[in-house]
Each structure stands twice: as C-alpha cells, then as structure tokens.
Short mmCIF file of C-alpha atoms in Angstrom, two decimals:
data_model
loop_
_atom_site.label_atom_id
_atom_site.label_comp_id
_atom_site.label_asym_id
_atom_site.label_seq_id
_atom_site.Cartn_x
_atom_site.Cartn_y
_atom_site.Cartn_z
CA UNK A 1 15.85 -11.15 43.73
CA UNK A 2 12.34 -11.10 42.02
CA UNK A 3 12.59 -7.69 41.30
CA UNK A 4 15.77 -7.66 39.72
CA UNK A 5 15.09 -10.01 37.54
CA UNK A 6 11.43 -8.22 36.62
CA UNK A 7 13.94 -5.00 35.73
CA UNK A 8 16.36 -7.41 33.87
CA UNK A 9 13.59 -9.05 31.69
CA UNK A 10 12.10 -5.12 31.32
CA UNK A 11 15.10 -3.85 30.09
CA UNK A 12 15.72 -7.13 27.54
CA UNK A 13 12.06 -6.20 26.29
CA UNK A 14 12.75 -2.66 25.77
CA UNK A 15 15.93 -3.08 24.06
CA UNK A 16 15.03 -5.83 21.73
CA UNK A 17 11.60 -4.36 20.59
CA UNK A 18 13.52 -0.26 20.48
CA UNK A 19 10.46 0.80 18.37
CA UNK A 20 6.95 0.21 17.61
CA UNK A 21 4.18 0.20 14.56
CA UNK A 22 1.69 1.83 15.59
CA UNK A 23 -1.34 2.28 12.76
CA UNK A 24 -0.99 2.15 8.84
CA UNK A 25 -2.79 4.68 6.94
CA UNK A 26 -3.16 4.80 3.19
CA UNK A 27 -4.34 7.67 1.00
CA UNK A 28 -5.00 6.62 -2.48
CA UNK A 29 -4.98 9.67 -5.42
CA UNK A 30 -5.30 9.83 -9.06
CA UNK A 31 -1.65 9.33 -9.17
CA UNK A 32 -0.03 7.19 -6.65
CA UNK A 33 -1.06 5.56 -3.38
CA UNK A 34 0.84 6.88 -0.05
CA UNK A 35 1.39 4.10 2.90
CA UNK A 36 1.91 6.40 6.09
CA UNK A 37 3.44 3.43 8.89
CA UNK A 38 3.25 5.70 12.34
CA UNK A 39 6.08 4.62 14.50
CA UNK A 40 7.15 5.06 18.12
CA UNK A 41 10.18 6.29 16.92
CA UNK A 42 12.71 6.98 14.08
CA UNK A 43 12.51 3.95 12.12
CA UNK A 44 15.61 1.88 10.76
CA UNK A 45 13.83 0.11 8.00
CA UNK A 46 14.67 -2.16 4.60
CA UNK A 47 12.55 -3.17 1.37
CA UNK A 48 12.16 -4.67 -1.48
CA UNK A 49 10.33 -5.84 -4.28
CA UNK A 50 8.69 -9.12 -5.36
CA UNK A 51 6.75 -10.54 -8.38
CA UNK A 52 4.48 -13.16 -9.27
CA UNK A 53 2.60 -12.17 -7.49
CA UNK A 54 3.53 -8.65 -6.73
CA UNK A 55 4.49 -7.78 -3.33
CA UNK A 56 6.13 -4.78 -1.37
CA UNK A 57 8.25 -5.90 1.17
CA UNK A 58 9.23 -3.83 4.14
CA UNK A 59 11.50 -4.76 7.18
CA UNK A 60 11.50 -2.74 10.22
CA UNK A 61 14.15 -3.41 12.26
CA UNK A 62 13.81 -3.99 15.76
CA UNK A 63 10.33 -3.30 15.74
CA UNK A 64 6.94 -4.95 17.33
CA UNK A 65 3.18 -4.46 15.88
CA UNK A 66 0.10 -3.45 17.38
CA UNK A 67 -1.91 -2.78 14.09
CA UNK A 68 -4.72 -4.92 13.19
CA UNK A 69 -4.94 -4.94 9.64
CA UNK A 70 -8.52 -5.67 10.16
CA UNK A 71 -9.04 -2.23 10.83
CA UNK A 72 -6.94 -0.63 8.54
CA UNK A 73 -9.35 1.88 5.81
CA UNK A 74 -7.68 0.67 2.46
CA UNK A 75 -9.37 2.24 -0.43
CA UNK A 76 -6.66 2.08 -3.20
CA UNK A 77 -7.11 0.21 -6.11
CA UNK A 78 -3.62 -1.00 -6.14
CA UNK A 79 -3.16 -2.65 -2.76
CA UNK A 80 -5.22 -6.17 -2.75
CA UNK A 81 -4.13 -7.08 0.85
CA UNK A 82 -1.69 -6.53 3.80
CA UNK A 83 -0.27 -8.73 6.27
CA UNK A 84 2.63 -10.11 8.03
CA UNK A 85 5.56 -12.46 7.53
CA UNK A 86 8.22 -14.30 8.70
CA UNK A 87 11.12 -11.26 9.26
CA UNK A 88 14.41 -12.25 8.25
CA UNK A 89 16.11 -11.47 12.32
CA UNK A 90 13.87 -12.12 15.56
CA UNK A 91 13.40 -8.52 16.85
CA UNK A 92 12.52 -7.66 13.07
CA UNK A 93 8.97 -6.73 11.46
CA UNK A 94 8.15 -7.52 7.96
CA UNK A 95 5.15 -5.99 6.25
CA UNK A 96 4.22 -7.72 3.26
CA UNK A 97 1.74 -5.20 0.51
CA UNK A 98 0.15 -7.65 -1.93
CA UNK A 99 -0.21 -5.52 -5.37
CA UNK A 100 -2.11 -5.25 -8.28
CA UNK A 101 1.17 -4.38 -10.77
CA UNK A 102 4.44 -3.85 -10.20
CA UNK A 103 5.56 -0.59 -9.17
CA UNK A 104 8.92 1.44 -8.61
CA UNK A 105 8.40 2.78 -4.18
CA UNK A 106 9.35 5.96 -3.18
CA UNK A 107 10.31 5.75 0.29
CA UNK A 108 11.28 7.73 3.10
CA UNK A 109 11.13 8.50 6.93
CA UNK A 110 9.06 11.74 8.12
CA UNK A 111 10.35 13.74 11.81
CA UNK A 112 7.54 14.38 13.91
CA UNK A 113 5.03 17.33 12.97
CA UNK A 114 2.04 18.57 14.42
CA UNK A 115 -0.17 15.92 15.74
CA UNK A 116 1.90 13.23 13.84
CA UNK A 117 4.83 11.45 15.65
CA UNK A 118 7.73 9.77 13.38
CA UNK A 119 6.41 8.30 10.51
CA UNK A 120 7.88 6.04 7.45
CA UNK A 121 5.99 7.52 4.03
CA UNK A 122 5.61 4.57 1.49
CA UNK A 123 4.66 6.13 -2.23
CA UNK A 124 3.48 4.13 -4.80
CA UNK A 125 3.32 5.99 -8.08
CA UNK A 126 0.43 4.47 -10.44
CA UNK A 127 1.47 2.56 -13.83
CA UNK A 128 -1.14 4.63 -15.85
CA UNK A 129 -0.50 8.50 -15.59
CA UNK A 130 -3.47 9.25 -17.07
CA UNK A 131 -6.29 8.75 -14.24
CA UNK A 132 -7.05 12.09 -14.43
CA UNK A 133 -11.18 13.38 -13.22
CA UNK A 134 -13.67 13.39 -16.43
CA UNK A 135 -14.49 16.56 -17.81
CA UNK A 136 -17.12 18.63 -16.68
CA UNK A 137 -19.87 19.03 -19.43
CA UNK A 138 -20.74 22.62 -19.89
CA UNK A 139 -21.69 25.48 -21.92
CA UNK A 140 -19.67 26.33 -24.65
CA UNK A 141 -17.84 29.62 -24.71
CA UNK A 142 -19.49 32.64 -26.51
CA UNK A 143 -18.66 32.80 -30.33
CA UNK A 144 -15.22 34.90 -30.82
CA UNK A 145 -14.26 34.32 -27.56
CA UNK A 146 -11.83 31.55 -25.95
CA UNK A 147 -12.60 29.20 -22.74
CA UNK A 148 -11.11 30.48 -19.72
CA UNK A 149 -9.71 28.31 -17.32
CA UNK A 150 -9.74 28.57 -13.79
CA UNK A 151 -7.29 26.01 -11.82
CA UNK A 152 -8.25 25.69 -7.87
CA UNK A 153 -5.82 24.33 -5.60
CA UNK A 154 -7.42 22.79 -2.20
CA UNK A 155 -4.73 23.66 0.39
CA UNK A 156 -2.92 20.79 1.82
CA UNK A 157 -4.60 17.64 1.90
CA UNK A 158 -3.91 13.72 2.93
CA UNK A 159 -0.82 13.42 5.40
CA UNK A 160 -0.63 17.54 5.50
CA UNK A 161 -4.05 18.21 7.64
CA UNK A 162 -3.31 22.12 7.41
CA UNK A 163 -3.92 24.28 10.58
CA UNK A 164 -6.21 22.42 13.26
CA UNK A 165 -8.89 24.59 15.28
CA UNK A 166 -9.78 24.73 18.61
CA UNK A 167 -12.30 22.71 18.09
CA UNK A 168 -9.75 19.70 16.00
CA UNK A 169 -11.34 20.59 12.97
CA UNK A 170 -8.20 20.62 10.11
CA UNK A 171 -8.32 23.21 7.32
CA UNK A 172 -7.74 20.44 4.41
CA UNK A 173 -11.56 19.80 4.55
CA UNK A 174 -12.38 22.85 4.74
CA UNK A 175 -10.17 24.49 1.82
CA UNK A 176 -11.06 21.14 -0.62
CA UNK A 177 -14.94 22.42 0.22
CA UNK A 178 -14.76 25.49 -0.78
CA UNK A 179 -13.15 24.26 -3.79
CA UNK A 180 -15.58 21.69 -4.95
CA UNK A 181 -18.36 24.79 -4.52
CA UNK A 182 -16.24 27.37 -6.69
CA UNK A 183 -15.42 25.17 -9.10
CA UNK A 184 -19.16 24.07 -9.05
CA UNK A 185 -20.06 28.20 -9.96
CA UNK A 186 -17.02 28.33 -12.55
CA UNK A 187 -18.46 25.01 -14.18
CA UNK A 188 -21.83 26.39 -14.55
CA UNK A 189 -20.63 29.39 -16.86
CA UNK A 190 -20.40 29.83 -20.24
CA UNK A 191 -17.09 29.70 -21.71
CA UNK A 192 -15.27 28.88 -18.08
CA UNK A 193 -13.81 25.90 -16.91
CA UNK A 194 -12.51 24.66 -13.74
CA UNK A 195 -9.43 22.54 -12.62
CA UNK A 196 -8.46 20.98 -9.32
CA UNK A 197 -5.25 20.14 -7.94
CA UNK A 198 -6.58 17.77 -5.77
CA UNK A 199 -10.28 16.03 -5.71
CA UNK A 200 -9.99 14.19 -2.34
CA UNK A 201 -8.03 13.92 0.54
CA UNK A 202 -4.34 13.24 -0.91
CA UNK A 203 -1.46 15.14 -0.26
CA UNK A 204 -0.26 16.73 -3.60
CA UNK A 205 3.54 17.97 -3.82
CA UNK A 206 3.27 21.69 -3.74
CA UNK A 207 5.59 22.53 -7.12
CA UNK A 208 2.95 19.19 -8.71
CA UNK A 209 0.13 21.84 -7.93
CA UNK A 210 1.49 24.87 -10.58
CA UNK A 211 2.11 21.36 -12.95
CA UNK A 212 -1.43 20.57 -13.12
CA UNK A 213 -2.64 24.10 -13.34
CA UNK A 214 -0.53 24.56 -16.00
CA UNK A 215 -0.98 20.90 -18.17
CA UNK A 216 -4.66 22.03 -17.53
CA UNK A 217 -3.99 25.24 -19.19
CA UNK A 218 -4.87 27.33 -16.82
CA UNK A 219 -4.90 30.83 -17.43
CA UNK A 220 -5.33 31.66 -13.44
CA UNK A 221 -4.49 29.54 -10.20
CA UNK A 222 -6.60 30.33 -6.85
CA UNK A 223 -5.11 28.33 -4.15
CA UNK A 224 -7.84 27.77 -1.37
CA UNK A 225 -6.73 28.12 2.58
CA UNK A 226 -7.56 28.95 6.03
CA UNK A 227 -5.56 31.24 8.15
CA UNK A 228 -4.09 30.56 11.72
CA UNK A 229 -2.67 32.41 14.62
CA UNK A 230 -1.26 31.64 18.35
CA UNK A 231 -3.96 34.26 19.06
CA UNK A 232 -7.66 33.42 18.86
CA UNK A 233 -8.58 36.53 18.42
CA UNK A 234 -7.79 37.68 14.51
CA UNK A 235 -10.24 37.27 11.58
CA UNK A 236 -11.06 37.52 8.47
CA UNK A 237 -10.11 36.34 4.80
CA UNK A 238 -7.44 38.14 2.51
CA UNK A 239 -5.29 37.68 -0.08
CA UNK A 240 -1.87 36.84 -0.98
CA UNK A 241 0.26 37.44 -3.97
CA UNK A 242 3.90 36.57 -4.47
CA UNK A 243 6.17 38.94 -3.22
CA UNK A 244 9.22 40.57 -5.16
CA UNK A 245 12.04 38.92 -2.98
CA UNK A 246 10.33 35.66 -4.06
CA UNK A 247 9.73 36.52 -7.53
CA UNK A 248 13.69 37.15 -8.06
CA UNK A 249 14.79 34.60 -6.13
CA UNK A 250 12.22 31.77 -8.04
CA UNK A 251 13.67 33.82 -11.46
CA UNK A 252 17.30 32.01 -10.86
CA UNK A 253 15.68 28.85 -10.39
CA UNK A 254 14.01 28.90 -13.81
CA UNK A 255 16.77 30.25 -15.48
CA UNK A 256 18.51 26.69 -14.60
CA UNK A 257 15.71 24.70 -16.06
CA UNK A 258 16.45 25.56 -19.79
CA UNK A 259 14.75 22.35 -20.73
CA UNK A 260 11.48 23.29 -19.59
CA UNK A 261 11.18 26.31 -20.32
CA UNK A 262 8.77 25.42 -23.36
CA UNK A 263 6.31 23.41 -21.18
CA UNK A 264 6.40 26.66 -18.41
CA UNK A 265 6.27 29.96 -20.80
CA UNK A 266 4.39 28.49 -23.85
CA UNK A 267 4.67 30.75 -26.60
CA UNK A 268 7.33 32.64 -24.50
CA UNK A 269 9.31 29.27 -24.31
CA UNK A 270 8.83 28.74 -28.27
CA UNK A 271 10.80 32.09 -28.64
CA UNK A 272 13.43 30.83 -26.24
CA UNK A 273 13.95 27.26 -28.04
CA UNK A 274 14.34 29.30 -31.25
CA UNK A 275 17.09 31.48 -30.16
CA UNK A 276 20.66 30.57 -29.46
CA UNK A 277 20.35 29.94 -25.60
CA UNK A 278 21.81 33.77 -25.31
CA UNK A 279 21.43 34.13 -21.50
CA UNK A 280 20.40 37.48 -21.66
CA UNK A 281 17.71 37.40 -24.24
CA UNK A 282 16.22 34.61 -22.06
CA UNK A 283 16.35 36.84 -18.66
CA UNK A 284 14.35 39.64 -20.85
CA UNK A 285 11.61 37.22 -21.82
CA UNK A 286 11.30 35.51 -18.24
CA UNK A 287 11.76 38.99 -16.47
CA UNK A 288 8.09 40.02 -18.97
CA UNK A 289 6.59 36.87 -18.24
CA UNK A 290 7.09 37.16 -14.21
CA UNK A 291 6.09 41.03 -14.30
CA UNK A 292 2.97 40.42 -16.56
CA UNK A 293 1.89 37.48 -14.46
CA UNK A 294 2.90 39.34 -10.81
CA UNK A 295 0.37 42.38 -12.38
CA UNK A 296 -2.25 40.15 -13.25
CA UNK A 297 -2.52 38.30 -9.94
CA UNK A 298 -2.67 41.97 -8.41
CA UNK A 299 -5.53 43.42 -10.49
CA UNK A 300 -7.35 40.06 -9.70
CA UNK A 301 -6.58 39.69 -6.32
CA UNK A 302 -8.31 43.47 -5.81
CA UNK A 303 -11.30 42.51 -8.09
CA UNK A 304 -11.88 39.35 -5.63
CA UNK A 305 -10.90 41.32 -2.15
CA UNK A 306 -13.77 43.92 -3.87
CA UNK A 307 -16.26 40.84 -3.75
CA UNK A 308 -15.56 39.34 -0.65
CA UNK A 309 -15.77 42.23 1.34
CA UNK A 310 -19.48 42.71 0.61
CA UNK A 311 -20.34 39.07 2.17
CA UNK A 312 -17.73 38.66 4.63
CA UNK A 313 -15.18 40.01 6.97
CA UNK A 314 -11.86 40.90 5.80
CA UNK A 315 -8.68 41.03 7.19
CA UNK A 316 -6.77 42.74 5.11
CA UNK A 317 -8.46 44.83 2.33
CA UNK A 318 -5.64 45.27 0.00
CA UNK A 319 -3.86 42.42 -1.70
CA UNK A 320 -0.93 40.99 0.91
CA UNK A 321 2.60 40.11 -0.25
CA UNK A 322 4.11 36.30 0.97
CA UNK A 323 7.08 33.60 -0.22
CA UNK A 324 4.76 31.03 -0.99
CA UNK A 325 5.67 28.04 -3.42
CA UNK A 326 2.31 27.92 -5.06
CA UNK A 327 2.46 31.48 -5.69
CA UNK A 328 6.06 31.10 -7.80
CA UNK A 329 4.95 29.92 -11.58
CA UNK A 330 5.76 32.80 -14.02
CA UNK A 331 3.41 32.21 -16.55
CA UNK A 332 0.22 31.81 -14.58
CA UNK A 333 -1.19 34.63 -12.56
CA UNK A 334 -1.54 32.97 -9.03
CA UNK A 335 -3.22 34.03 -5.78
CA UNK A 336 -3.54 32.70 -2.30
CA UNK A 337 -6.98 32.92 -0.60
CA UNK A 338 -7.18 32.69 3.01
CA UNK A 339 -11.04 32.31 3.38
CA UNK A 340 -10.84 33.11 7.40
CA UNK A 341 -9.11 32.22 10.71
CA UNK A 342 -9.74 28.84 11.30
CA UNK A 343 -7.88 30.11 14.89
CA UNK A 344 -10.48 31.76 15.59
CA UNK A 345 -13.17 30.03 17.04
CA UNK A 346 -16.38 31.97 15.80
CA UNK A 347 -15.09 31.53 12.73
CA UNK A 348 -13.98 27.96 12.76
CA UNK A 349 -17.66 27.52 12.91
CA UNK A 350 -18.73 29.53 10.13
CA UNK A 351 -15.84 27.73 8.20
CA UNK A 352 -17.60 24.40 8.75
CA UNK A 353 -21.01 26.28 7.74
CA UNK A 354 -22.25 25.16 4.12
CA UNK A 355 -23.92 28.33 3.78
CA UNK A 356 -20.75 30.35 4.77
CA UNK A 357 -18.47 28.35 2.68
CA UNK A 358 -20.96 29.14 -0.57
CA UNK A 359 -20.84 33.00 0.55
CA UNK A 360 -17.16 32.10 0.17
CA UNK A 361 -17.25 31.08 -3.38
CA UNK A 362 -19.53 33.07 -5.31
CA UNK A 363 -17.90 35.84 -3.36
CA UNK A 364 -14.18 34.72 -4.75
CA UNK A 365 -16.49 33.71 -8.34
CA UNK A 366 -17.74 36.89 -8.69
CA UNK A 367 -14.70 38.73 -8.35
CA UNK A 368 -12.36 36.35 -10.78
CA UNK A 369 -15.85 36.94 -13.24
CA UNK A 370 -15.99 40.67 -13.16
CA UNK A 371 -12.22 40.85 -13.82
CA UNK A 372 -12.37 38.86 -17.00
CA UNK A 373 -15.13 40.83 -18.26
CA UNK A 374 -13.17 44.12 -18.21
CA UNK A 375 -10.09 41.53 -19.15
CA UNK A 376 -10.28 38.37 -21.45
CA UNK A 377 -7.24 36.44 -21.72
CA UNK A 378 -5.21 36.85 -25.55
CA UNK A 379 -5.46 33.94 -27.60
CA UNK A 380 -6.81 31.64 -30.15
CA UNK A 381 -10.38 32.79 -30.54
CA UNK A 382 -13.42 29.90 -32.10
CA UNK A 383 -13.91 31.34 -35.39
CA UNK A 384 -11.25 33.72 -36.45
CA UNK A 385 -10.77 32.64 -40.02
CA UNK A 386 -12.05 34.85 -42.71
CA UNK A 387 -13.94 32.29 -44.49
CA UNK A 388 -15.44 30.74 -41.29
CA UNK A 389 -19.02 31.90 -40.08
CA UNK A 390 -20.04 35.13 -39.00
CA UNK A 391 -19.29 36.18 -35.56
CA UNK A 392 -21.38 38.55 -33.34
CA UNK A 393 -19.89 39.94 -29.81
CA UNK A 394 -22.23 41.07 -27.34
CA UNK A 395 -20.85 44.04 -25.48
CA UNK A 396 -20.64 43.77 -21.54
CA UNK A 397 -19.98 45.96 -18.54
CA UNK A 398 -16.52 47.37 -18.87
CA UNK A 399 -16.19 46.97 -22.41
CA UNK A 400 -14.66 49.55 -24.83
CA UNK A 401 -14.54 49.76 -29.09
CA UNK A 402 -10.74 49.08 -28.73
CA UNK A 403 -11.18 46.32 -26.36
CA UNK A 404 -13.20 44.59 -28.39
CA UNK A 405 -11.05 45.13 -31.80
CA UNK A 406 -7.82 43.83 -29.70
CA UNK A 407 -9.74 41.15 -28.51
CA UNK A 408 -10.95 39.87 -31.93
CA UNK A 409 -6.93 41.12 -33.97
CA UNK A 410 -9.43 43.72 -36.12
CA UNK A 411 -8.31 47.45 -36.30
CA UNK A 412 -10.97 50.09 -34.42
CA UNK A 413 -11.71 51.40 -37.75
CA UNK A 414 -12.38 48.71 -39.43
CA UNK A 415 -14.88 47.66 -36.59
CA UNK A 416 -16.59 50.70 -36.96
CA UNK A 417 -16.93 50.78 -40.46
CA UNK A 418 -18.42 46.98 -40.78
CA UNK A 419 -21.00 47.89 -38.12
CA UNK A 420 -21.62 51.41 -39.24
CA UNK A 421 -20.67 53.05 -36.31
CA UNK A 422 -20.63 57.01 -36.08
CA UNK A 423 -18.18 57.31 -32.45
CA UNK A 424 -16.35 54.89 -30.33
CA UNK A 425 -18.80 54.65 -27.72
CA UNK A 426 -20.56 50.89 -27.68
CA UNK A 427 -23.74 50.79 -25.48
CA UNK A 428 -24.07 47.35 -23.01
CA UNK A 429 -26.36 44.94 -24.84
CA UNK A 430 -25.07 46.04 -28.29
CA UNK A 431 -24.20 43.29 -30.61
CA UNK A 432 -21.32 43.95 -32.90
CA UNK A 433 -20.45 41.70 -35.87
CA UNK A 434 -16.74 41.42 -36.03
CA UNK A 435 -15.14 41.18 -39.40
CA UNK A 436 -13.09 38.44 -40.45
CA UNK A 437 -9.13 38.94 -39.88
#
C-alpha cells in the first residue's frame, strides 16, 4: 500500500512540476543584454512588462527552480536585480528582472544544440544605440592617400560557443583573440584602422556583422574562425570566399531590398535612387558591385594564404569557395579565415598559444598590408583640391607611374611633367609631388 502511494505522490510531482529552470545566464553587449533561462525542457512560458519601477515579468508554466540568483554572473548595466514572485497558478514560476529603463523584449524559445539543452532567449535591446567602443588613436594616413579600414569579425561569440575541442576549449575565445591582436597590428599603422564586430563575449546576429562592417565603412571584412572535423586528424588554416551559387542566390535577395540599397552600395546605391527603379539597370549595377567585390576578396585572400604559409601550416593553399552568410555583402570584399583545426588536438594547443595566435595575425596583417600597397582603395583622398597644400607620395613596393596618377585623378603625363620625369619607371623611395586636380 506504501508503495503505491510513494508512485502516486511521484507521478503527482512529476506532472505538476513537467519542467525545470535550471541556471540563468546573461551576456550583456554594446547593444542589448541576452537572458539565456536553461530549461529541462521545451518551455510554455508568458511575459510582460511593468513600470515604476521597471520590471520584466516572465511566467513559466508548470515549472520549478533550482537557480540561486546568488550565483548568477550579472554584468549588464541594465538589469539592477533578479528574483522571484508570487506566480499567478500554483505549478507556475514567475521571474521578476528589475530594470534600469524600460525596454521593448525580444523573446523566444531555443531547441537543444550542442552542449546546450532547451533554452528560453530573453533580448533586451538598449535605449541608446550609440554605445559603440571609442576610437582607437592613431597615426594619420599618409598625405594624398585615404584611411583604410579593416572590419574583423570574431566568429561566434556569447550563446554560440563555436566548435569545442577535445580538450572543451570553444573556438569563440579563441577567434575574438586573434582579433583583438590583428586589430592591435592594423591600429598601429599609418593610415589603417580597425573595426570589430564584436569586443566581448556576445552573440552578434550574423547579417548585424556585414551592418557594422559596413556603418564602419569598411573597405574589407576578415571574419576570424577555427575549423572542425569528426576526424582529429586534419590541420591547418585556409581561406574562404563566397562561392558563385551563393553570390546569385544572395543577388535576388538584394534585389528585394530596394530601400536599402543606398546604405549597402554607396555611391552605387546613389545611382540607383536616381534612376527610375528600371529593374534591369539595377541588376547591371548590383551584378558590378558583386563581381568587383567577389575579385577583390580573391586577390586578397591569395595575398594573405601567401603570408600565412610562411609561419604556419596550411590546409588548403589556394583560396576555398563556401555559402557562408558573412561572406554575402556585395559591396565589401569579405573573407573567412579559418586560423587551424581546433579538432585537432596539437593544434587546439597551439590555438590557445599567445605566441601562435600573434604568428596568426601579423601573418593574416601582413598579407591584407602587402595587398593594399600594390592596391589602395578609390576614393576621397586628404588634400585633393587645387588650392590646398602641396602633396608628396612616396613610392612603395609594387607601385607603378600610372598607379600613382589613378590613385591621385592626375593624367601620367601630367605627373611626369610636374616632376620632370624622362620614362615611366619610378624607383622605391622616390618622392613624387602630385599636382593639384
């Protein structure tokens, strides 16, 4: 009789409390705060908002607890405090998120993936958009010549831990390393500039990542990962560039997005807004853009592959083709660097390594530096008025006479003539002055 009525009060336990809360993990970033609730299972799950003071209320229904809130690592500026109340049923949970301002959640439940079992994602997107890192002080770029701005995209990051190595170590940290040390190199030369997608660990929406390259005006995206196999045994670091299946399908997609077309092309989309939205003149100018940038990210990727394969292993020695969403923006030349097998477990370690991960960078540095020497970007140059000061160029490796008139909108001639020059051939060293336009 006793142990029928142990089963009958186990099976009344069970049924009333169908799910539980495990943990609750936040990951503040520069432009929301995530709430990550792990749960034993799917959740079933109600909220709402409060003010005076403002609160985030969420009910999970037939759930039980067993976080201490105590222990819970809350480093957002936006949460004050977290705790329990009163639910509205019995077999109910209610969360209650004290906040500093009033915000609009984005919520939503998450299957189970990887090491992660069900989860319910709380996002709370920040008032003030414009929390955004300080800029880095630096040299200024050469006279005549524009900055050049390198945007460097961590892979993964915050509730998306990346692949995991044997020995649990998750490529996030490892790719947002590497990242912090390249854009340390780019920082440190004249007339370059470096943006990240992500400065911490926060997961960043992959389509946000080409945004921010992009508002940052970024004239080339390197997107920072670490490959992984079944098999232990491959190594090695290569490079990926966007594939032509990708490219056309990603080329209907903009086509739909008339609106922001300006914000994505530039001066391409200034042509486009002038025009009278004739479909086919459009396809022309986003077929050039896509082309130009799908060249560019090839020439680049085999200037970097050049580096890397003087300081570490490689894969792959010629640039690899993939469908990957960070790859797809038309107007920025964008690459995918897989920096080794974190699969692997020799090179797991050397992943890890501080010295490895700077072989890394100046390797992937060097190679995006000697490509813009043979290649500046077009565009507005710092003194290209007539009656502004003089400018002087100083010529480097891979530099021609008709390079350097393109560069600065002069004819070859007429560069010739203002420096006396007998021939078209420019010696390195030799400083040129350029005449006004």
């Amino acid at each position: 009789m006793k142990s029928i009525l142990a089963f009958f009060c186990l099976w009344f336990s069970v049924s009333a409390w169908a799910n539980q809360l495990e943990s609750i993990r936040i990951w503040p970033s520069p432009e929301n705060t995530r709430i990550v609730l792990d749960m034993g299972t799917a959740p079933a799950y109600e909220y709402f908002m409060l003010n005076g003071p403002h609160r985030l209320v969420v009910d999970l229904s037939q759930t039980q607890s067993r976080v201490k809130f105590t222990a819970i690592n809350n480093n957002s500026e936006l949460i004050t405090r977290i705790r329990s109340s009163k639910p509205p049923v019995a077999s109910s949970y209610r969360l209650v998120f004290e906040l500093k301002s009033g915000v609009k959640p984005v919520v939503f439940p998450l299957a189970p993936a990887g090491d992660y079992g069900h989860r319910l994602v709380i996002d709370l997107p920040y008032a003030d958009q414009s929390r955004a890192p300080q800029p880095v002080v630096r040299k200024a770029a050469p006279v005549g010549q524009r900055e050049i701005v390198i945007a460097i995209d961590p892979g993964h990051g915050g509730e998306d831990p990346g692949a995991i190595g044997p020995k649990k170590n998750r490529e996030k940290h490892i790719t947002l390393a590497i990242s912090r040390r390249l854009a340390d190199l780019i920082n440190k030369e004249p007339g370059m500039r470096a943006v990240l997608t992500r400065t911490g660990d926060y997961y960043v929406n992959l389509n946000r990542r080409s945004d921010i390259a992009r508002k940052g005006k970024a004239d080339l995206l390197l997107s920072i990962h670490a490959d992984s196999v079944a098999n232990s045994g491959p190594r090695g670091a290569s490079v990926w560039v966007l594939s032509s299946n990708r490219a056309n399908r990603e080329m209907a997609g903009w086509l739909e997005k008339q609106e922001r077309q300006s914000e994505l092309l530039g001066g391409v989309g200034e042509v486009i807004s002038q025009t009278d939205g004739n479909p086919y003149l459009t396809r022309t100018f986003l077929d050039l853009s896509m082309d130009k940038s799908r060249a560019d990210s090839y020439a680049i990727s085999e200037h970097i592959l050049s580096a890397m394969g003087k300081v570490v292993r490689l894969h792959k020695s010629k640039p690899e083709h993939a469908s990957l969403a960070v790859l797809k923006s038309p107007d920025i030349p964008s690459l995918l660097i897989e920096a080794g097998f974190i699969s692997n477990p020799e090179e797991e370690r050397l992943l890890l390594s501080a010295s490895h991960q700077q072989k890394v960078s100046q390797a992937v540095f060097n190679g995006v530096k000697s490509y813009y020497r043979q290649n500046r970007p077009s565009g507005p140059m710092v003194a290209s008025q007539a009656s502004g000061p003089a400018r002087q160029h100083k010529v480097q490796t891979g530099e021609s006479l008709s390079l350097i008139a393109q560069r600065y909108g002069v004819s070859v001639s007429r560069l010739k003539g203002h420096n006396s020059l007998k021939s078209d051939v420019v010696r390195i060293g030799q400083v040129l002055d350029i005449p006004g336009s």
